[in-house]
Every structure is written in structure tokens, then in C-alpha cells.
Coordinates of N, CA and C and ligand atoms in Angstrom, one line a residue:
M1 N 3.8 9.3 -17.5 CA 3.1 9.8 -16.0 C 2.6 11.1 -15.6
Q2 N 1.3 10.9 -15.2 CA 1.0 12.6 -14.8 C 1.6 12.8 -13.4
A3 N 1.9 14.1 -13.1 CA 2.7 14.4 -12.1 C 1.4 15.1 -11.4
P4 N 1.3 14.7 -9.7 CA 0.2 15.4 -9.1 C 0.3 16.7 -9.1
D5 N -0.9 17.4 -8.9 CA -0.8 18.9 -8.7 C -0.2 19.3 -7.7
A6 N 0.5 18.7 -6.6 CA 1.2 19.3 -5.5 C 1.8 18.1 -5.1
P7 N 3.2 18.1 -4.2 CA 3.7 16.9 -3.7 C 2.9 16.0 -2.7
L8 N 3.0 15.2 -2.7 CA 2.3 14.1 -2.0 C 2.9 14.0 -0.5
D9 N 1.8 13.8 0.6 CA 2.2 13.6 1.9 C 2.5 12.1 2.1
I10 N 1.6 11.2 1.4 CA 1.8 9.7 1.6 C 1.7 9.0 0.1
L11 N 2.7 8.3 -0.1 CA 2.4 7.2 -1.4 C 2.4 5.9 -1.0
V12 N 1.4 5.1 -1.3 CA 1.3 3.7 -1.0 C 1.8 3.0 -2.5
V13 N 2.9 2.0 -2.3 CA 3.3 1.3 -3.4 C 2.5 0.0 -3.3
A14 N 1.8 -0.6 -4.3 CA 1.1 -1.7 -4.1 C 1.4 -2.7 -5.3
P15 N 1.9 -3.6 -4.9 CA 2.1 -4.6 -6.0 C 1.0 -4.8 -6.9
H16 N -0.1 -4.9 -6.7 CA -1.1 -5.2 -7.4 C -2.4 -4.6 -7.0
P17 N -3.4 -4.1 -8.0 CA -4.5 -3.2 -7.8 C -5.4 -4.1 -6.7
D18 N -5.7 -3.6 -5.6 CA -6.3 -4.1 -4.5 C -5.4 -4.2 -3.3
D19 N -4.5 -4.0 -3.5 CA -3.1 -4.5 -2.1 C -3.4 -3.2 -1.2
A20 N -3.4 -2.0 -1.8 CA -3.5 -0.8 -1.1 C -4.9 -0.9 -0.2
E21 N -5.8 -1.3 -0.8 CA -7.3 -1.2 0.3 C -6.9 -2.4 1.1
L22 N -6.8 -3.3 0.5 CA -6.6 -4.3 1.8 C -5.9 -4.3 2.9
S23 N -4.6 -3.6 2.6 CA -3.6 -3.4 3.6 C -3.7 -2.0 4.4
V24 N -4.1 -1.0 3.8 CA -3.9 0.5 4.4 C -5.1 1.2 3.8
G25 N -6.4 0.3 3.4 CA -7.3 1.2 2.9 C -7.7 2.3 4.2
G26 N -7.7 1.9 5.3 CA -8.1 2.4 6.4 C -7.2 3.9 7.0
T27 N -6.0 3.4 6.7 CA -4.8 4.5 6.8 C -5.0 5.5 5.7
I28 N -5.2 5.1 4.5 CA -5.6 6.1 3.5 C -6.7 6.9 3.9
L29 N -7.8 6.3 4.3 CA -9.0 7.0 4.5 C -8.9 8.0 5.9
V30 N -8.3 7.6 6.9 CA -8.0 8.4 7.9 C -6.9 9.5 7.7
S31 N -6.2 9.6 6.7 CA -4.9 10.2 6.3 C -5.9 11.4 5.3
R32 N -6.8 11.0 4.4 CA -7.3 11.9 3.8 C -8.2 12.8 4.4
A33 N -8.9 12.2 5.4 CA -10.0 13.0 6.5 C -8.9 14.0 7.1
Q34 N -7.9 13.8 7.4 CA -6.9 14.8 8.0 C -6.3 15.7 6.9
G35 N -6.8 15.9 5.9 CA -6.2 16.6 4.8 C -4.9 16.4 4.2
L36 N -4.4 15.2 4.7 CA -3.0 14.7 4.0 C -3.2 14.3 2.4
R37 N -2.3 14.3 1.5 CA -2.5 14.3 0.0 C -1.8 12.8 0.1
V38 N -2.7 12.1 -0.3 CA -2.3 10.5 -0.6 C -2.5 9.8 -2.0
G39 N -1.4 9.4 -2.6 CA -1.3 8.7 -3.8 C -1.2 7.2 -3.6
V40 N -1.2 6.5 -4.5 CA -1.0 5.1 -4.7 C -0.5 4.7 -6.0
V41 N 0.3 4.0 -6.0 CA 1.2 3.5 -7.2 C 1.1 1.9 -7.3
E42 N 0.4 1.5 -8.3 CA 0.3 0.2 -8.5 C 1.7 -0.4 -9.4
L43 N 2.3 -1.5 -9.3 CA 3.3 -1.8 -9.8 C 3.0 -2.7 -11.1
T44 N 2.0 -3.4 -11.1 CA 1.5 -4.3 -12.1 C -0.2 -4.3 -12.2
N45 N -0.7 -4.7 -13.1 CA -2.2 -4.7 -13.5 C -2.8 -5.8 -12.5
G46 N -2.1 -7.0 -12.1 CA -2.3 -8.0 -11.3 C -3.2 -8.8 -12.2
E47 N -3.0 -9.2 -13.4 CA -3.6 -10.0 -14.6 C -2.4 -11.1 -15.0
P48 N -3.0 -12.3 -15.3 CA -4.1 -12.7 -15.4 C -4.6 -13.5 -14.1
T49 N -5.8 -13.3 -13.7 CA -6.6 -14.0 -12.8 C -7.9 -14.7 -13.2
P50 N -8.3 -15.5 -12.7 CA -9.7 -16.4 -13.2 C -10.9 -15.5 -13.6
H51 N -11.2 -14.5 -13.1 CA -12.2 -13.6 -13.4 C -12.0 -12.2 -13.7
G52 N -10.6 -12.1 -14.0 CA -10.5 -10.7 -14.3 C -10.0 -10.4 -15.4
S53 N -9.6 -9.2 -15.9 CA -9.3 -8.7 -17.4 C -8.5 -7.3 -16.9
P54 N -7.6 -6.8 -17.8 CA -6.9 -5.3 -17.3 C -8.1 -4.6 -17.4
E55 N -9.0 -4.5 -18.1 CA -10.0 -3.5 -18.4 C -11.0 -3.5 -17.1
I56 N -11.4 -4.9 -16.7 CA -12.4 -5.1 -15.4 C -11.4 -4.5 -14.1
R57 N -10.2 -4.8 -14.2 CA -9.2 -4.4 -12.9 C -9.1 -2.8 -13.0
A58 N -9.1 -2.4 -13.9 CA -9.0 -0.9 -14.2 C -10.1 -0.3 -13.5
R59 N -11.3 -0.6 -14.0 CA -12.7 -0.1 -13.6 C -13.0 -0.5 -12.0
E60 N -12.6 -1.8 -11.5 CA -12.7 -1.8 -10.1 C -12.0 -0.7 -9.2
T61 N -10.6 -0.6 -9.9 CA -9.5 0.2 -9.1 C -10.2 1.7 -9.3
A62 N -10.9 2.2 -10.4 CA -11.2 3.4 -10.6 C -12.6 3.7 -9.3
A63 N -13.3 2.8 -9.4 CA -14.3 2.7 -8.2 C -13.8 2.9 -6.8
A64 N -12.8 2.2 -6.4 CA -12.2 2.1 -5.2 C -11.5 3.7 -5.2
T65 N -10.7 3.9 -6.0 CA -10.3 5.1 -6.0 C -11.1 6.5 -5.5
Q66 N -12.2 6.1 -6.1 CA -13.3 7.2 -5.4 C -13.8 7.1 -4.2
I67 N -13.8 6.0 -3.6 CA -14.3 5.7 -2.3 C -13.2 6.3 -1.3
L68 N -11.8 5.9 -1.7 CA -10.7 6.3 -0.8 C -10.2 7.9 -1.0
G69 N -10.8 8.5 -2.0 CA -10.6 9.9 -2.3 C -9.4 10.4 -2.5
L70 N -8.5 9.4 -3.3 CA -7.2 9.6 -3.4 C -6.9 10.8 -4.3
N71 N -5.4 11.4 -4.1 CA -5.6 12.5 -4.8 C -4.6 12.0 -6.1
W72 N -4.1 11.1 -6.2 CA -3.1 10.8 -7.1 C -3.0 9.0 -7.6
R73 N -3.2 8.5 -8.7 CA -2.9 7.2 -8.9 C -2.6 6.7 -10.2
H74 N -1.7 5.7 -10.3 CA -0.8 5.4 -11.6 C -0.7 3.9 -11.6
N75 N -0.4 3.1 -12.6 CA 0.1 1.9 -12.8 C 1.0 2.0 -13.6
L76 N 2.3 1.4 -13.2 CA 3.6 1.1 -13.8 C 3.7 0.0 -14.9
N77 N 2.4 -0.9 -14.5 CA 2.6 -1.9 -15.9 C 4.0 -2.9 -16.0
L78 N 4.6 -3.0 -14.7 CA 5.5 -4.0 -14.6 C 4.8 -5.6 -14.6
P79 N 5.9 -6.6 -14.9 CA 5.3 -7.6 -15.1 C 4.7 -8.4 -14.0
N80 N 3.3 -8.8 -14.0 CA 2.8 -9.4 -12.9 C 3.2 -10.9 -12.8
R81 N 3.2 -11.4 -11.6 CA 3.7 -12.6 -11.3 C 5.1 -12.7 -11.4
R82 N 5.8 -12.1 -12.5 CA 7.2 -12.1 -12.3 C 7.9 -10.8 -12.1
L83 N 7.3 -9.9 -11.0 CA 7.9 -8.9 -10.8 C 9.4 -9.1 -10.1
E84 N 10.2 -8.3 -10.5 CA 11.8 -8.5 -9.9 C 12.4 -7.5 -9.4
E85 N 13.3 -7.5 -8.8 CA 13.8 -6.0 -8.5 C 14.8 -5.6 -9.4
S86 N 14.6 -5.7 -10.6 CA 15.3 -5.3 -11.9 C 15.8 -3.6 -11.6
L87 N 17.0 -3.5 -12.5 CA 17.3 -2.1 -12.5 C 16.5 -1.3 -13.1
D88 N 15.6 -2.0 -14.4 CA 14.8 -1.2 -14.8 C 13.5 -0.8 -14.2
A89 N 13.0 -1.9 -13.2 CA 11.8 -1.6 -12.5 C 12.4 -0.5 -11.3
R90 N 13.5 -0.8 -10.7 CA 13.9 0.4 -9.8 C 14.0 2.0 -10.3
R91 N 14.7 1.9 -11.5 CA 14.4 3.3 -12.3 C 13.0 3.8 -12.3
E92 N 12.1 3.0 -12.8 CA 10.8 3.3 -13.0 C 10.0 4.1 -11.4
L93 N 10.3 3.1 -10.5 CA 9.8 3.5 -9.3 C 10.6 4.6 -8.8
A94 N 11.4 4.8 -8.9 CA 12.6 6.2 -8.4 C 12.0 7.3 -9.0
G95 N 11.6 6.9 -10.3 CA 11.1 8.2 -11.1 C 9.7 8.6 -10.6
V96 N 9.0 7.7 -10.2 CA 7.7 8.1 -9.4 C 8.1 8.8 -8.1
F97 N 9.0 8.2 -7.4 CA 9.4 9.1 -6.0 C 9.8 10.5 -6.6
R98 N 10.4 10.7 -7.3 CA 11.1 12.0 -7.7 C 9.8 13.1 -8.2
V99 N 8.9 12.3 -9.1 CA 7.9 13.0 -9.3 C 6.9 13.4 -8.6
T100 N 6.5 12.5 -7.4 CA 5.5 12.6 -6.7 C 5.8 13.2 -5.2
R101 N 7.2 13.3 -4.9 CA 7.9 13.5 -4.1 C 7.2 13.2 -2.5
P102 N 6.9 12.2 -2.1 CA 5.9 11.6 -0.8 C 6.8 12.0 0.3
R103 N 6.4 12.4 1.3 CA 7.1 12.4 2.7 C 7.2 11.1 3.3
I104 N 5.9 10.3 3.2 CA 5.9 9.0 3.7 C 5.7 8.0 2.5
I105 N 6.4 6.9 2.5 CA 6.3 5.9 1.8 C 5.5 4.6 2.4
L106 N 4.7 4.2 1.8 CA 4.0 2.8 2.5 C 4.4 1.8 1.7
A107 N 5.0 0.8 2.0 CA 5.6 -0.3 1.3 C 5.1 -1.6 1.7
P108 N 5.1 -2.7 0.9 CA 4.8 -4.1 1.4 C 5.9 -4.5 2.5
Y109 N 5.5 -5.3 3.3 CA 6.5 -5.8 4.5 C 7.4 -6.6 3.9
W110 N 8.6 -6.7 4.4 CA 9.7 -7.2 3.6 C 9.4 -9.1 3.6
E111 N 8.8 -9.6 4.3 CA 8.4 -10.8 4.2 C 7.1 -11.0 3.8
D112 N 6.9 -11.9 3.0 CA 5.6 -12.3 2.3 C 5.3 -13.8 2.0
A113 N 4.2 -14.4 1.6 CA 4.3 -15.7 0.9 C 4.2 -15.1 -0.7
H114 N 3.6 -14.1 -1.0 CA 3.7 -13.8 -2.8 C 5.0 -13.1 -3.1
P115 N 5.8 -14.1 -4.0 CA 7.1 -13.2 -4.4 C 6.9 -12.0 -4.9
D116 N 5.9 -11.7 -5.6 CA 5.8 -10.1 -6.2 C 5.9 -9.3 -5.2
H117 N 5.2 -9.9 -3.6 CA 5.1 -8.9 -2.7 C 6.6 -8.5 -2.2
I118 N 7.5 -9.6 -2.2 CA 8.8 -9.5 -1.7 C 9.6 -8.6 -2.3
S119 N 9.4 -8.7 -4.0 CA 10.3 -7.9 -4.7 C 9.6 -6.8 -4.8
A120 N 8.8 -6.3 -4.5 CA 8.0 -5.1 -4.4 C 8.8 -4.2 -3.3
S121 N 8.6 -5.0 -2.1 CA 9.3 -4.3 -1.0 C 10.8 -4.1 -1.2
R122 N 11.4 -5.0 -1.7 CA 13.2 -4.6 -1.9 C 13.0 -3.6 -3.0
L123 N 12.0 -3.4 -4.1 CA 12.0 -2.2 -5.1 C 11.8 -1.0 -4.1
C124 N 11.1 -1.1 -3.2 CA 10.8 0.4 -2.5 C 12.2 0.6 -2.0
D125 N 12.7 -0.2 -1.2 CA 14.1 0.5 -0.4 C 15.0 0.7 -1.6
A126 N 15.1 0.2 -2.8 CA 16.3 0.4 -3.7 C 15.9 1.7 -4.2
A127 N 14.6 2.2 -4.6 CA 14.2 3.2 -5.4 C 14.1 4.3 -4.5
R128 N 13.8 4.0 -3.2 CA 14.0 5.1 -2.3 C 15.6 6.0 -2.3
F129 N 16.5 5.0 -2.5 CA 18.0 5.4 -2.4 C 18.4 6.1 -3.6
W130 N 17.8 5.4 -4.6 CA 18.1 5.8 -6.5 C 17.4 7.1 -6.4
A131 N 16.1 7.4 -6.1 CA 15.8 8.8 -6.2 C 16.3 9.9 -5.8
K132 N 17.3 9.8 -5.0 CA 18.2 11.1 -4.6 C 19.4 11.3 -5.7
L133 N 19.6 10.4 -6.5 CA 20.5 10.5 -7.4 C 20.5 11.6 -8.2
S134 N 22.0 12.2 -8.3 CA 22.0 13.5 -9.3 C 22.6 12.8 -10.6
R135 N 22.8 13.6 -11.7 CA 23.2 13.4 -13.1 C 22.6 12.2 -13.4
T136 N 21.3 11.8 -13.7 CA 20.9 10.6 -14.3 C 19.8 11.2 -15.3
D137 N 19.0 10.2 -16.0 CA 18.3 10.8 -16.9 C 16.8 10.5 -16.4
M138 N 16.8 10.0 -14.9 CA 15.3 10.0 -14.3 C 14.4 10.9 -14.7
P139 N 13.2 11.0 -14.3 CA 12.5 12.1 -14.6 C 12.6 12.9 -13.0
G140 N 12.1 14.1 -13.1 CA 11.7 14.8 -11.9 C 13.3 15.1 -11.3
E141 N 13.1 15.8 -10.4 CA 14.6 16.4 -9.4 C 14.8 15.4 -8.3
P142 N 16.3 15.5 -8.0 CA 16.6 14.4 -7.0 C 15.8 14.7 -6.0
Y143 N 15.5 13.4 -5.1 CA 14.8 13.7 -4.0 C 15.0 12.0 -3.2
H144 N 15.1 12.4 -2.0 CA 14.9 11.2 -0.8 C 13.8 11.3 0.2
P145 N 12.8 10.3 -0.3 CA 11.7 10.3 0.7 C 12.0 9.9 2.2
P146 N 11.9 10.8 3.0 CA 12.4 10.7 4.4 C 11.8 9.6 5.3
T147 N 10.7 9.1 5.0 CA 10.3 8.3 5.7 C 9.7 6.8 5.0
I148 N 9.8 5.9 5.5 CA 9.2 4.4 4.7 C 8.7 3.6 5.9
F149 N 7.5 3.2 5.9 CA 6.9 2.3 6.8 C 6.4 1.0 5.6
Y150 N 6.1 -0.2 6.6 CA 5.7 -1.3 5.8 C 4.5 -1.9 6.1
Y151 N 3.6 -2.2 5.4 CA 2.1 -2.7 5.6 C 2.1 -4.2 5.4
W152 N 1.3 -4.8 6.2 CA 1.2 -6.1 6.1 C 0.1 -6.6 5.1
S153 N 0.6 -7.6 4.2 CA -0.4 -7.9 3.1 C -1.4 -8.9 3.3
I154 N -2.2 -9.1 2.9 CA -3.2 -10.5 3.0 C -2.7 -11.6 3.1
H155 N -1.5 -11.8 2.4 CA -0.7 -13.1 2.3 C 0.0 -13.4 3.5
L156 N 0.4 -12.4 4.5 CA 1.2 -12.8 5.5 C 0.8 -13.0 6.9
R157 N 1.3 -14.5 7.1 CA 0.6 -15.5 8.0 C 1.7 -15.7 9.1
I158 N 2.6 -14.8 9.1 CA 3.5 -14.8 10.3 C 3.2 -13.5 11.1
H159 N 3.6 -13.3 12.5 CA 3.5 -12.3 13.3 C 4.4 -11.8 13.5
P160 N 5.1 -10.7 12.7 CA 6.1 -9.6 13.3 C 5.3 -8.6 14.2
A161 N 6.3 -8.2 15.1 CA 5.5 -6.8 15.6 C 5.8 -5.6 15.0
P162 N 4.5 -4.9 14.8 CA 4.5 -3.7 14.2 C 5.1 -2.5 15.1
A163 N 5.5 -1.7 14.2 CA 6.0 -0.2 14.8 C 5.1 0.4 15.5
M164 N 4.0 0.4 14.9 CA 2.8 1.3 15.5 C 1.6 0.4 14.7
V165 N 0.3 1.1 15.2 CA -1.0 0.7 14.7 C -1.9 1.9 14.5
V166 N -2.1 1.9 13.5 CA -3.1 3.0 12.9 C -4.6 2.7 13.4
D167 N -5.2 3.5 14.0 CA -6.5 3.4 14.7 C -7.3 4.0 13.4
I168 N -8.1 2.7 12.8 CA -9.0 2.9 11.6 C -10.6 2.7 12.2
S169 N -10.8 2.9 13.5 CA -12.3 2.6 13.9 C -13.4 3.3 13.4
D170 N -12.7 4.6 12.9 CA -14.0 5.5 12.2 C -14.1 5.2 10.6
V171 N -13.5 4.4 10.1 CA -13.4 4.1 8.8 C -13.6 2.8 8.2
I172 N -13.7 2.1 9.3 CA -13.7 0.4 8.6 C -14.6 0.1 7.9
D173 N -15.8 0.7 7.7 CA -17.0 0.4 7.1 C -16.6 0.9 5.4
R174 N -16.1 2.1 5.5 CA -15.6 2.5 4.2 C -14.4 1.7 3.6
K175 N -13.6 1.1 4.2 CA -12.4 0.5 3.7 C -13.1 -0.9 3.4
M176 N -13.8 -1.6 4.1 CA -14.5 -2.6 3.3 C -15.3 -2.5 2.1
E177 N -16.0 -1.3 2.1 CA -16.6 -0.8 1.0 C -15.7 -0.7 -0.2
A178 N -14.6 0.0 -0.2 CA -13.4 0.0 -1.3 C -13.1 -1.4 -1.6
I179 N -12.9 -2.4 -0.7 CA -12.4 -3.5 -1.1 C -13.2 -4.6 -1.8
R180 N -14.9 -4.0 -1.9 CA -15.8 -4.9 -2.2 C -15.8 -4.6 -3.9
C181 N -15.3 -3.3 -4.0 CA -15.1 -2.7 -5.4 C -14.9 -3.4 -6.5
Y182 N -13.2 -4.6 -5.9 CA -13.1 -5.7 -6.7 C -13.9 -6.9 -6.7
E183 N -15.0 -6.9 -7.4 CA -15.8 -7.9 -7.5 C -15.1 -9.2 -8.2
S184 N -14.3 -8.8 -9.1 CA -13.6 -10.0 -9.8 C -12.6 -10.7 -9.0
Q185 N -12.5 -10.3 -8.0 CA -11.4 -10.7 -7.2 C -12.0 -11.4 -6.2
F186 N -13.1 -11.0 -5.4 CA -13.9 -11.5 -4.1 C -15.1 -12.0 -4.1
F187 N -15.7 -11.8 -5.4 CA -17.2 -12.2 -5.4 C -17.6 -13.1 -6.4
I188 N -17.0 -12.7 -7.9 CA -17.4 -13.4 -9.1 C -16.7 -14.9 -8.9
G189 N -17.7 -15.9 -9.1 CA -17.0 -17.4 -8.8 C -16.4 -17.6 -7.7
K190 N -16.6 -16.7 -6.6 CA -16.0 -17.1 -5.3 C -16.9 -17.7 -4.2
S191 N -16.7 -18.5 -3.5 CA -17.6 -19.0 -2.5 C -17.6 -17.9 -1.3
Q192 N -19.0 -17.7 -1.0 CA -19.3 -16.8 0.0 C -19.3 -17.3 1.6
E193 N -18.8 -18.6 1.5 CA -19.0 -19.3 3.0 C -18.0 -18.7 3.9
F194 N -18.1 -18.6 5.1 CA -17.5 -18.0 6.2 C -16.2 -19.1 6.6
P195 N -15.3 -18.6 6.6 CA -14.7 -17.1 6.4 C -14.1 -17.0 4.7
T196 N -14.7 -15.7 4.4 CA -14.2 -15.3 3.2 C -12.9 -14.6 3.1
P197 N -12.1 -13.8 2.2 CA -10.7 -13.1 2.4 C -11.4 -11.8 3.1
L198 N -12.6 -11.5 2.8 CA -13.1 -10.2 3.4 C -13.5 -10.3 4.9
D199 N -13.9 -11.6 5.3 CA -14.0 -11.8 6.8 C -12.7 -11.9 7.4
D200 N -11.6 -12.4 6.8 CA -10.2 -12.2 7.5 C -9.7 -10.9 7.6
I201 N -9.7 -10.0 6.3 CA -9.5 -8.8 6.4 C -10.1 -8.0 7.9
H202 N -11.5 -8.2 7.8 CA -11.9 -7.4 8.6 C -11.7 -7.8 10.1
D203 N -11.7 -9.2 10.5 CA -11.6 -9.7 11.8 C -9.6 -9.5 12.1
R204 N -8.8 -9.2 11.0 CA -7.6 -8.9 11.3 C -7.5 -7.5 11.9
A205 N -8.4 -6.8 11.2 CA -8.3 -5.1 11.7 C -9.2 -5.1 12.9
R206 N -9.9 -6.0 13.5 CA -10.4 -6.0 14.7 C -9.3 -6.5 15.6
Y207 N -8.4 -7.2 15.4 CA -7.3 -7.9 16.4 C -6.3 -6.8 16.6
W208 N -6.0 -6.0 15.5 CA -5.1 -4.8 15.7 C -5.6 -3.9 16.5
G209 N -7.0 -3.9 16.3 CA -7.6 -2.6 17.0 C -7.4 -2.9 18.5
W210 N -8.0 -4.4 18.8 CA -7.9 -4.7 20.0 C -6.7 -4.4 20.9
A211 N -5.3 -4.8 20.0 CA -4.2 -4.6 20.5 C -3.8 -3.0 21.0
I212 N -4.8 -2.3 20.5 CA -4.1 -0.8 20.8 C -5.4 -0.3 21.7
H213 N -6.1 -1.1 22.3 CA -7.3 -0.7 23.2 C -8.1 0.3 22.6
S214 N -8.7 -0.3 21.2 CA -9.6 0.4 20.2 C -10.3 -0.5 19.5
K215 N -11.0 -0.3 18.5 CA -12.2 -1.3 17.6 C -11.2 -1.9 16.9
F216 N -10.6 -1.1 15.5 CA -10.0 -1.7 14.6 C -8.5 -1.0 14.0
G217 N -7.9 -1.2 13.6 CA -6.6 -1.1 13.4 C -6.0 -1.9 12.3
E218 N -5.0 -0.8 11.8 CA -3.8 -1.6 10.5 C -2.3 -1.4 11.0
P219 N -1.8 -2.6 11.1 CA -0.2 -2.2 11.8 C 0.5 -1.6 10.4
L220 N 1.7 -1.2 10.9 CA 2.8 -0.7 10.1 C 4.1 -0.8 10.9
G221 N 5.5 -1.5 10.0 CA 6.4 -2.1 10.6 C 7.4 -0.7 10.0
S222 N 8.5 -0.7 10.9 CA 9.7 0.0 10.5 C 11.0 -0.3 10.7
R223 N 11.9 -0.3 9.9 CA 13.3 -0.9 10.2 C 13.9 0.1 11.0
E224 N 13.7 1.5 10.7 CA 14.3 2.7 11.5 C 13.5 3.2 12.7
S225 N 14.4 3.4 13.5 CA 13.5 4.1 14.6 C 12.8 5.3 14.3
L226 N 11.6 5.5 15.3 CA 10.6 6.6 14.9 C 11.1 7.8 15.7
R227 N 10.9 8.8 14.9 CA 11.3 10.5 15.9 C 9.9 10.7 16.0
T228 N 10.1 11.3 17.6 CA 8.8 12.0 17.7 C 9.0 13.4 18.4
P229 N 8.5 14.3 18.2 CA 9.0 15.5 18.7 C 8.5 15.6 20.5
G230 N 7.9 14.7 20.9 CA 7.3 14.5 22.4 C 6.6 13.5 22.4
L231 N 5.9 13.4 23.5 CA 4.8 12.4 23.8 C 3.3 13.0 23.8
Q232 N 3.2 14.2 23.2 CA 1.9 14.8 23.0 C 1.0 13.7 22.6
A233 N 1.4 13.1 21.4 CA 0.4 12.2 20.6 C -0.2 11.1 21.2
W234 N 0.8 10.7 22.7 CA 0.0 9.7 23.4 C -1.2 10.2 24.5
L235 N -1.3 11.4 24.6 CA -2.2 11.9 25.6 C -3.4 11.8 25.1
S236 N -4.0 11.6 23.9 CA -5.3 11.8 23.4 C -5.9 10.6 23.6
Ligands
ZN1 ZN1 -0.7 -8.4 -4.3

């Protein structure tokens, strides 16, 4: 694993290629525009799928990475469809946290229809704790990522209340552009009759934008109370 050239501000943990773009593509773009350093770690290569291959998925991911302007991206190649919160997987992810040293982790929400996403969410919590351990053979130095938020995946059909909604109104078109890089998942051999998965993603972003009196948004959850140095952020 290649370390980033400086610690990351935000690390998105994605069970599969395309999850980061689908769930927090807008948050990534907004953060990059604000000068924050953002990385993505995929846990699996997402294969097999009906029209994909590891090579195709890697090419699609590289194209989306360009649009997002990511500072760092890596794939752990854990087993797709069989992702488990195993000690080996926990060790791998904790190593990523120690090497990339993110101030914020964006993890999948803890409930989901896809078992890989539920495992990934648990893995993030466990690896966050493990990353601070001393006297281990994990790479990097002990580190405890101070903040973890949880994003809504494309499979989530329940309606939990988010802790916040990121305003992505200025970047919604580029978010959709990044998602369209994943042709094997959304275009090849797929019906384009309304509503497509991309229509769903766009309209859900519009719903969350409405919820915050804006145009488009992405929800984030938190189990922990959020610290704020004051109320200035709500005056703009
Ligand atoms: Zn996924």
C-alpha cells in the first residue's frame, strides 16, 4: 500500500467500486473544492457482476477518480459478496487508517440491504479502535481517527434521520458525471427506462437538498454527538 504524501482529512471506506461516488460523490467534490485532502479505500473489487471484470472496474474507477480529484485511492481486494468483519480484514483496514491518518472517516451506514455494506460498517468501527493499538505488527504508527460519519448507500430503503446533510448543490452535475464512469454497472446491458438507478440517486439528492432548504444534498449519520465551536456555521 502506497502511503499518501500527507495525512488525509477525509477517508471514504467503500465496500465496492462506485459506492463512494454514489453515496458521497458530492461531499468529496465539495471537500476537494475547499482544499481538503480526500482519499477512498475500496474493500473489494466488486466482481463478479454480469457485465464487469476486475480490469473494467479498475478502469472505471480510475476515470471516476480523475473527476473527483482524489488525493489517494486504494483497493484492499477483500472477498466480494463474502465480506466479513474478520480479524484479518480488521487488521488490513486498521493499517490503512494508521498509514493515511484521516481526521474524518466516512463509513457505510450500519443498516443496509447488502450484507457486504453491513460488514463494512462494522469493520470501520472495529478498525478505528484497533488503529490506535501499540505493540502490534500493523503498518504505520498508532492512530485513532477522531471522527466517523456514516453515509446512505444506494441499497438503503429505510429512512433514518441523518445527523447532517451536506449541501452538494454546486457539484451535483459532476457527481453524476463521476457515477456515469461505471458503465458496466449502469449502462451496458441495463434498461434506460425511467427510473434508472442514476435517476434514483439524483432524485434522492434533490430530496435531501429540499430537506435543508437548498437544491441537492447528501445525508450523513453519526452515533456520537457532534462538537461545534459555536453557531457561526449556521449564519451563512
Ligand atoms: Zn456496494
